[in-house]
Amino acid sequence: MKQKIETKLIIIIGLIVLLLIPIFMIQNLIDERSELQQQVQVDIAKSSSDEQQVIGPFIHAQYLETVTVDGKTSEQLMNMTLLPESLNVSSNLATFEKYRGIYKALLYRSQNQFEGRFKTSALAVLADKKIKRLNLILAISDIRGIGQGSHINVNERSYELLPGTQLDQLLQGIRVELDYETIRKSEVLPYQIDLNLQGMRQLSFAPVGKNSSLTMQADWPHPSFVGDYLPIESSISARDFSASWQTNYFATNLKELFNQCLFRNECTLFKQRNMGVNLVDSVNHYLKNYRASNYAILVIVLIFASFFLLEVLRDEPIHPVQYGFVGLALAVFYLLLISLSEHLGFNIAYLLSALASAILLSVYVAGMLKNSKHGGLFLCGVLFLYSLLYGLLSAEDYALLMGSVLVFVVLSLIMLLTRRVNWYGRHAQDDETN
């Protein structure tokens, strides 16, 4: 009996190791399908519009300065930027999806209103200069997303939108050409901008104002706030969310970083100083499938342990081939899950895969043990195990805790059921008596 138990344990361990092969193959398949979906999203972004970051508005002036070097007088091209005294942005996002085959990408159409003012005192130095350019600029990471109806008003005057920023470091965007003689008459230069912008997943704004605020609303219940600043207030429901940000020069150091970007071409830190949102796809079934497959070995070990326990307690041998078929059926569950979830969603796919796997295993066990009652009990046990696994996948914050408790409970149950088993054989005590 001892030799049988030791041999069977070695065989079971070997089968578990072999079953790692199909599990790893299924995980590789999940990775391939996930990468294919990401590639489709990249392709859709290339044909429509990508993630959007909006920088501005700001005023950029280019003028000629007369300089004298070693007695020689020449004109030198100079640049000057002016950031707004205040910047208030209101953004409203409406999401939609684009499909290619079974794959999809999440996009949005946003209506953005900018309001604020500039102090024009800093522009007084241009009074006796030969001005080459004087533009109000709004830099946009992907100008293909600019929609109809966008316009800019400066000092209650509507300006024609022109494509491009005429800046090498922030090349994409829109601008309007300002008249210096007109704007110098006012100490304060108010502006209003309506920007209709389409993008994919992420939308962020650079807080270029001395005092900047942003309010955002979207019909999407799974926001991930991005940038260096978290919202001061946020409200998330089952259907939508809203959030608001507020910051100033003292918290951002943005003026210095902005000048480094424009005049030294050091833009990395500047572009990180933003506030916005990334619309997360909470039903990423590839991620859930991969997480489910990580528990495959635990499920196989628990099922094999129950079979081995049945052998020990009832002295009913189970052939290694039967162990192998049961293990393959458990592995095929994850293959069904990934294929069905691409068409039906993860929750329905999990339900159908669990039912199919549990019914197949229960029918096989009933025939293997020649006892339909045991098959029914096994059906309930497998469904209960899959229910626990679904709970682990749903409770992201408590997955480790629930998994640890599950392993402890199962181990405790096995130890209690086998505490009186004579692992040296049922007849060892009789031999000692004789």
Short mmCIF file of C-alpha atoms in Angstrom, two decimals, residues 4-162:
data_model
loop_
_atom_site.label_atom_id
_atom_site.label_comp_id
_atom_site.label_asym_id
_atom_site.label_seq_id
_atom_site.Cartn_x
_atom_site.Cartn_y
_atom_site.Cartn_z
CA LYS A 4 1.25 2.31 -4.30
CA ILE A 5 0.73 5.65 -2.56
CA GLU A 6 4.28 6.80 -3.25
CA THR A 7 4.08 5.72 -6.89
CA LYS A 8 0.71 7.39 -7.38
CA LEU A 9 1.98 10.64 -5.83
CA ILE A 10 4.96 10.68 -8.17
CA ILE A 11 2.67 10.06 -11.17
CA ILE A 12 0.25 12.81 -10.09
CA ILE A 13 3.09 15.32 -9.65
CA GLY A 14 4.42 14.36 -13.09
CA LEU A 15 0.98 14.88 -14.64
CA ILE A 16 0.68 18.32 -13.03
CA VAL A 17 4.05 19.28 -14.46
CA LEU A 18 3.00 18.06 -17.92
CA LEU A 19 -0.24 20.01 -17.70
CA LEU A 20 1.84 23.17 -17.35
CA ILE A 21 2.55 22.86 -21.09
CA PRO A 22 -1.03 23.45 -22.31
CA ILE A 23 -1.52 26.12 -19.62
CA PHE A 24 1.54 28.04 -20.86
CA MET A 25 0.35 27.62 -24.45
CA ILE A 26 -3.02 29.12 -23.54
CA GLN A 27 -1.31 32.05 -21.77
CA ASN A 28 0.79 32.65 -24.88
CA LEU A 29 -2.40 32.64 -26.94
CA ILE A 30 -3.91 35.24 -24.60
CA ASP A 31 -0.80 37.42 -25.03
CA GLU A 32 -0.99 37.11 -28.82
CA ARG A 33 -4.67 38.05 -28.95
CA SER A 34 -4.10 40.97 -26.58
CA GLU A 35 -1.21 42.26 -28.72
CA LEU A 36 -3.38 41.92 -31.81
CA GLN A 37 -6.07 44.04 -30.18
CA GLN A 38 -3.48 46.69 -29.26
CA GLN A 39 -2.24 46.72 -32.85
CA VAL A 40 -5.80 47.23 -34.07
CA GLN A 41 -6.13 50.17 -31.68
CA VAL A 42 -2.92 51.65 -33.07
CA ASP A 43 -4.24 51.23 -36.62
CA ILE A 44 -7.53 52.92 -35.71
CA ALA A 45 -5.60 55.78 -34.10
CA LYS A 46 -3.57 56.20 -37.30
CA SER A 47 -6.75 56.49 -39.34
CA SER A 48 -8.64 58.81 -36.96
CA SER A 49 -6.95 60.49 -33.97
CA ASP A 50 -4.74 59.45 -31.08
CA GLU A 51 -4.47 60.46 -27.41
CA GLN A 52 -4.75 64.21 -27.01
CA GLN A 53 -2.79 66.72 -24.96
CA VAL A 54 -3.71 70.40 -25.19
CA ILE A 55 -1.15 73.08 -24.31
CA GLY A 56 -2.24 76.69 -24.15
CA PRO A 57 -3.40 79.16 -25.00
CA PHE A 58 -0.25 81.29 -24.94
CA ILE A 59 1.04 84.26 -26.91
CA HIS A 60 4.22 83.93 -28.92
CA ALA A 61 5.98 86.96 -30.39
CA GLN A 62 8.90 86.96 -32.80
CA TYR A 63 10.62 90.27 -33.45
CA LEU A 64 13.87 91.82 -34.64
CA GLU A 65 16.24 93.30 -32.08
CA THR A 66 19.04 95.65 -33.10
CA VAL A 67 22.29 94.59 -31.44
CA THR A 68 25.85 95.91 -31.67
CA VAL A 69 28.79 93.53 -31.38
CA ASP A 70 32.39 94.71 -31.84
CA GLY A 71 31.16 97.91 -33.39
CA LYS A 72 28.99 96.10 -35.90
CA THR A 73 25.25 96.64 -35.82
CA SER A 74 22.88 93.89 -36.91
CA GLU A 75 19.33 92.71 -36.42
CA GLN A 76 18.79 89.57 -34.41
CA LEU A 77 15.61 87.49 -34.40
CA MET A 78 14.22 87.23 -30.85
CA ASN A 79 11.37 85.22 -29.31
CA MET A 80 9.03 86.05 -26.48
CA THR A 81 6.20 84.08 -24.86
CA LEU A 82 3.38 85.19 -22.62
CA LEU A 83 1.35 82.76 -20.54
CA PRO A 84 -2.19 83.63 -19.41
CA GLU A 85 -2.92 85.18 -16.07
CA SER A 86 -5.87 82.81 -15.69
CA LEU A 87 -7.00 79.65 -17.48
CA ASN A 88 -10.37 78.01 -16.88
CA VAL A 89 -11.24 74.93 -18.92
CA SER A 90 -14.54 73.08 -19.06
CA SER A 91 -14.50 69.76 -20.90
CA ASN A 92 -17.36 67.41 -21.76
CA LEU A 93 -16.59 64.01 -23.29
CA ALA A 94 -18.92 61.69 -25.19
CA THR A 95 -17.45 58.24 -25.81
CA PHE A 96 -17.97 55.84 -28.72
CA GLU A 97 -16.32 52.70 -30.07
CA LYS A 98 -14.83 51.72 -33.40
CA TYR A 99 -14.57 48.08 -34.45
CA ARG A 100 -12.36 46.09 -36.75
CA GLY A 101 -13.58 42.53 -36.74
CA ILE A 102 -14.00 41.41 -33.13
CA TYR A 103 -11.58 44.06 -31.85
CA LYS A 104 -12.55 47.54 -30.75
CA ALA A 105 -11.02 50.85 -29.70
CA LEU A 106 -12.51 53.42 -27.33
CA LEU A 107 -12.67 56.99 -28.65
CA TYR A 108 -14.31 60.22 -27.52
CA ARG A 109 -15.60 63.49 -28.87
CA SER A 110 -15.03 66.39 -26.51
CA GLN A 111 -16.40 69.92 -26.29
CA ASN A 112 -13.88 72.15 -24.55
CA GLN A 113 -14.40 75.76 -23.50
CA PHE A 114 -11.41 77.91 -22.48
CA GLU A 115 -11.83 81.22 -20.68
CA GLY A 116 -9.28 83.54 -19.13
CA ARG A 117 -7.19 86.63 -19.63
CA PHE A 118 -3.68 87.85 -20.37
CA LYS A 119 -1.93 90.84 -18.84
CA THR A 120 -0.53 92.83 -21.76
CA SER A 121 1.99 94.90 -19.79
CA ALA A 122 4.77 92.44 -20.69
CA LEU A 123 4.16 93.15 -24.39
CA ALA A 124 5.11 96.81 -23.98
CA VAL A 125 8.71 95.97 -24.91
CA LEU A 126 7.51 95.30 -28.46
CA ALA A 127 6.38 98.88 -29.00
CA ASP A 128 9.50 99.99 -30.88
CA LYS A 129 10.37 96.57 -32.34
CA LYS A 130 9.84 95.19 -35.80
CA ILE A 131 7.36 92.39 -35.09
CA LYS A 132 7.57 89.40 -37.42
CA ARG A 133 4.93 87.27 -35.72
CA LEU A 134 2.42 87.77 -32.95
CA ASN A 135 0.24 84.71 -32.48
CA LEU A 136 -2.09 83.28 -29.90
CA ILE A 137 -1.38 79.55 -30.00
CA LEU A 138 -3.12 76.40 -28.86
CA ALA A 139 -0.84 73.36 -29.23
CA ILE A 140 -2.64 70.04 -29.80
CA SER A 141 -0.89 66.69 -29.97
CA ASP A 142 -2.99 65.36 -32.88
CA ILE A 143 -4.67 68.04 -34.99
CA ARG A 144 -6.63 65.45 -36.99
CA GLY A 145 -9.06 65.39 -34.07
CA ILE A 146 -10.08 69.06 -34.39
CA GLY A 147 -13.76 69.20 -35.25
CA GLN A 148 -16.13 71.64 -36.89
CA GLY A 149 -17.33 74.59 -34.85
CA SER A 150 -14.03 75.41 -33.13
CA HIS A 151 -13.30 79.13 -32.85
CA ILE A 152 -11.26 81.67 -30.85
CA ASN A 153 -12.35 85.08 -29.58
CA VAL A 154 -9.77 87.54 -28.26
CA ASN A 155 -10.91 90.74 -26.61
CA GLU A 156 -14.45 90.06 -27.90
CA ARG A 157 -13.23 89.79 -31.47
CA SER A 158 -13.45 86.57 -33.50
CA TYR A 159 -10.31 85.48 -35.32
CA GLU A 160 -9.75 83.11 -38.19
CA LEU A 161 -8.17 79.85 -37.13
CA LEU A 162 -4.91 78.97 -38.86
#
